[in-house]
Coordinates of N, CA and C in Angstrom, one line a residue:
M1 N -1.4 -6.6 -32.0 CA -0.7 -5.1 -32.3 C -1.7 -4.7 -30.9
H2 N -2.9 -4.9 -30.2 CA -3.4 -4.5 -29.5 C -2.9 -5.3 -28.1
S3 N -2.4 -6.3 -28.0 CA -2.1 -7.1 -26.8 C -0.1 -6.4 -26.5
L4 N 0.3 -5.9 -27.5 CA 1.6 -4.4 -26.6 C 0.7 -3.5 -26.2
R5 N 0.0 -3.0 -27.0 CA -0.5 -1.6 -25.9 C -1.2 -2.2 -24.8
E6 N -1.8 -3.2 -24.7 CA -2.0 -3.6 -23.0 C -0.6 -3.8 -21.9
L7 N 0.0 -4.4 -22.9 CA 1.2 -4.8 -22.1 C 1.9 -3.1 -21.6
G8 N 2.2 -2.4 -22.8 CA 2.8 -1.2 -22.2 C 1.7 -0.9 -21.3
R9 N 0.7 -0.3 -21.2 CA 0.0 0.1 -20.3 C -0.1 -0.8 -18.7
S10 N 0.2 -1.9 -18.7 CA 0.2 -2.4 -17.4 C 1.7 -2.1 -16.8
L11 N 2.6 -2.6 -18.1 CA 4.1 -1.8 -17.4 C 4.0 -0.5 -16.9
L12 N 3.2 0.4 -17.6 CA 3.4 2.1 -17.2 C 2.8 2.1 -15.8
F13 N 1.4 1.7 -15.3 CA 0.8 1.4 -14.3 C 1.7 0.9 -13.5
L14 N 2.3 0.0 -13.7 CA 3.5 -0.9 -12.6 C 4.3 0.1 -11.8
A15 N 5.1 0.7 -13.0 CA 6.0 1.6 -13.2 C 5.5 2.7 -11.9
A16 N 4.6 3.7 -12.3 CA 4.1 4.7 -11.3 C 3.3 4.3 -10.1
L17 N 3.2 2.8 -10.0 CA 2.6 2.3 -8.6 C 4.1 2.3 -7.9
L18 N 5.1 1.7 -8.5 CA 6.3 1.4 -7.8 C 7.0 2.8 -7.2
G19 N 6.9 3.8 -8.1 CA 7.3 5.5 -7.6 C 6.6 5.7 -6.6
I20 N 5.3 5.5 -6.7 CA 4.6 6.0 -5.4 C 4.8 5.2 -4.2
I21 N 5.1 3.8 -4.4 CA 5.9 3.2 -3.2 C 7.1 3.4 -2.6
G22 N 7.9 3.9 -3.4 CA 9.5 4.2 -3.2 C 9.4 5.4 -2.8
A23 N 8.4 6.6 -3.3 CA 8.4 8.3 -2.7 C 7.7 7.6 -1.3
L24 N 6.8 6.7 -0.5 CA 6.5 6.5 0.2 C 7.2 6.0 1.3
L25 N 7.9 5.1 1.0 CA 9.1 5.0 1.7 C 10.3 5.9 2.0
F26 N 10.6 6.2 0.8 CA 11.9 7.6 1.0 C 11.5 8.4 2.1
F27 N 9.9 8.9 2.1 CA 9.7 10.4 2.6 C 9.0 9.4 4.0
G28 N 8.5 8.6 4.3 CA 7.5 8.0 5.1 C 8.4 8.0 6.7
G29 N 9.7 8.7 6.5 CA 10.0 9.3 8.2 C 9.2 10.5 8.7
K30 N 9.0 11.8 7.5 CA 8.6 12.8 7.3 C 7.0 13.0 7.3
L31 N 6.5 12.1 7.4 CA 4.8 11.9 7.2 C 4.4 12.0 9.0
P32 N 3.4 12.8 8.9 CA 2.9 12.8 10.1 C 2.4 11.5 10.9
L33 N 1.6 10.7 9.9 CA 0.9 9.7 9.8 C 2.2 8.5 9.8
R34 N 2.7 7.6 10.5 CA 3.6 6.6 10.3 C 2.9 5.3 10.6
L35 N 3.3 4.7 9.1 CA 3.0 3.0 9.0 C 3.4 2.3 9.8
G36 N 2.7 1.1 10.8 CA 3.6 0.6 11.5 C 3.5 1.0 13.0
K37 N 3.3 2.3 13.5 CA 3.3 2.9 14.8 C 2.1 3.7 14.8
L38 N 0.8 2.6 14.7 CA -0.3 3.5 14.7 C -1.2 2.9 16.3
P39 N -1.8 4.2 16.4 CA -2.5 3.1 18.0 C -3.2 2.6 17.5
G40 N -2.9 1.3 18.7 CA -3.8 0.2 18.2 C -3.0 -1.1 17.7
D41 N -1.8 -0.7 17.3 CA -1.0 -1.7 17.3 C -0.2 -2.5 18.1
I42 N 0.0 -3.4 18.0 CA -0.1 -4.4 20.0 C 1.7 -4.6 19.4
V43 N 2.3 -3.9 20.6 CA 3.5 -4.5 21.2 C 3.4 -5.0 22.2
H44 N 4.6 -6.3 22.8 CA 4.7 -6.6 23.9 C 6.1 -6.9 24.1
R45 N 6.5 -6.1 24.8 CA 8.1 -6.2 25.1 C 8.2 -7.3 25.9
G46 N 9.0 -8.4 26.0 CA 9.0 -9.0 27.0 C 10.7 -9.0 27.8
E47 N 11.1 -9.7 28.6 CA 12.4 -9.6 29.2 C 13.4 -10.0 27.9
H48 N 13.2 -11.0 27.2 CA 14.4 -11.1 26.1 C 13.4 -10.9 24.7
T49 N 12.3 -10.7 24.5 CA 11.8 -11.1 23.2 C 10.9 -9.8 23.3
T50 N 10.6 -9.5 21.9 CA 9.2 -8.6 21.2 C 8.6 -8.9 20.4
F51 N 7.3 -9.2 21.0 CA 6.4 -9.4 19.8 C 5.4 -8.4 19.2
Y52 N 5.4 -8.2 18.3 CA 4.7 -6.7 17.4 C 3.9 -7.3 16.3
F53 N 2.5 -7.0 16.4 CA 1.6 -7.1 15.7 C 0.7 -6.1 15.2
P54 N 0.9 -5.6 14.0 CA 0.1 -4.2 13.6 C -1.1 -4.6 13.1
I55 N -2.0 -4.6 14.0 CA -3.3 -4.8 13.5 C -3.7 -3.5 12.6
V56 N -3.6 -2.5 13.0 CA -4.4 -1.5 12.7 C -3.9 -1.0 11.5
T57 N -2.9 -1.1 11.3 CA -1.4 -0.6 10.0 C -2.4 -1.9 9.1
C58 N -2.4 -3.2 9.4 CA -3.3 -4.1 8.1 C -4.6 -3.5 8.1
L59 N -5.3 -3.2 8.7 CA -6.7 -3.0 8.1 C -6.6 -1.6 7.5
V60 N -5.9 -0.4 7.7 CA -5.6 0.8 6.8 C -5.1 0.4 5.6
L61 N -3.8 -0.5 5.7 CA -3.4 -0.8 4.2 C -4.6 -1.6 3.6
S62 N -5.3 -2.5 4.1 CA -6.3 -3.4 3.6 C -7.3 -1.8 3.0
A63 N -7.8 -1.4 3.9 CA -8.8 -0.7 3.2 C -8.1 0.2 1.7
A64 N -7.2 0.9 2.0 CA -6.3 1.7 1.0 C -6.5 1.1 -0.4
L65 N -5.7 -0.3 -0.2 CA -5.5 -0.9 -1.5 C -6.5 -1.5 -2.1
S66 N -7.6 -1.5 -1.0 CA -9.3 -2.0 -1.8 C -10.2 -1.1 -2.4
F67 N -10.0 0.4 -2.0 CA -9.8 1.4 -2.6 C -9.3 1.8 -4.1
L68 N -8.1 1.4 -4.1 CA -7.2 1.5 -5.0 C -7.8 0.5 -6.3
F69 N -7.8 -0.8 -6.0 CA -8.3 -1.9 -7.1 C -9.6 -1.6 -7.6
W70 N -10.6 -0.9 -6.4 CA -12.1 -0.9 -7.0 C -12.1 0.3 -8.0
L71 N -11.2 1.3 -7.9 CA -11.1 2.6 -8.5 C -10.5 2.4 -9.9
F72 N -9.3 1.4 -10.0 CA -8.8 1.0 -10.9 C -10.0 0.3 -11.5
S73 N -10.7 -0.9 -11.1 CA -11.7 -1.3 -12.3 C -12.4 -0.6 -12.4
Y74 N -12.9 0.3 -11.9 CA -14.2 1.0 -12.0 C -13.8 2.1 -13.6
F75 N -12.6 2.6 -13.5 CA -11.8 3.3 -14.8 C -11.8 2.3 -16.1
R76 N -11.5 1.1 -15.8 CA -11.1 0.2 -16.7 C -12.2 0.0 -17.8
R77 N -13.6 -0.2 -17.1 CA -14.4 -0.3 -17.6 C -15.0 0.1 -18.9

């Protein structure tokens, strides 16, 4: 019975996480800070090609996800 409870808790957490990600994608154009177009992201436009490397966006997302996972593990104890 406890394994079903843990499965339910995990599914609820994943559903909430997907809901938050969906809301960010839906309302992302209206936010003042647009991920993917932060200062420090590298964009090189050539004659026939474009190279894009979102290094600052990757750093921000990494820090945010690390904090969320730390927070989740802190409250799970």
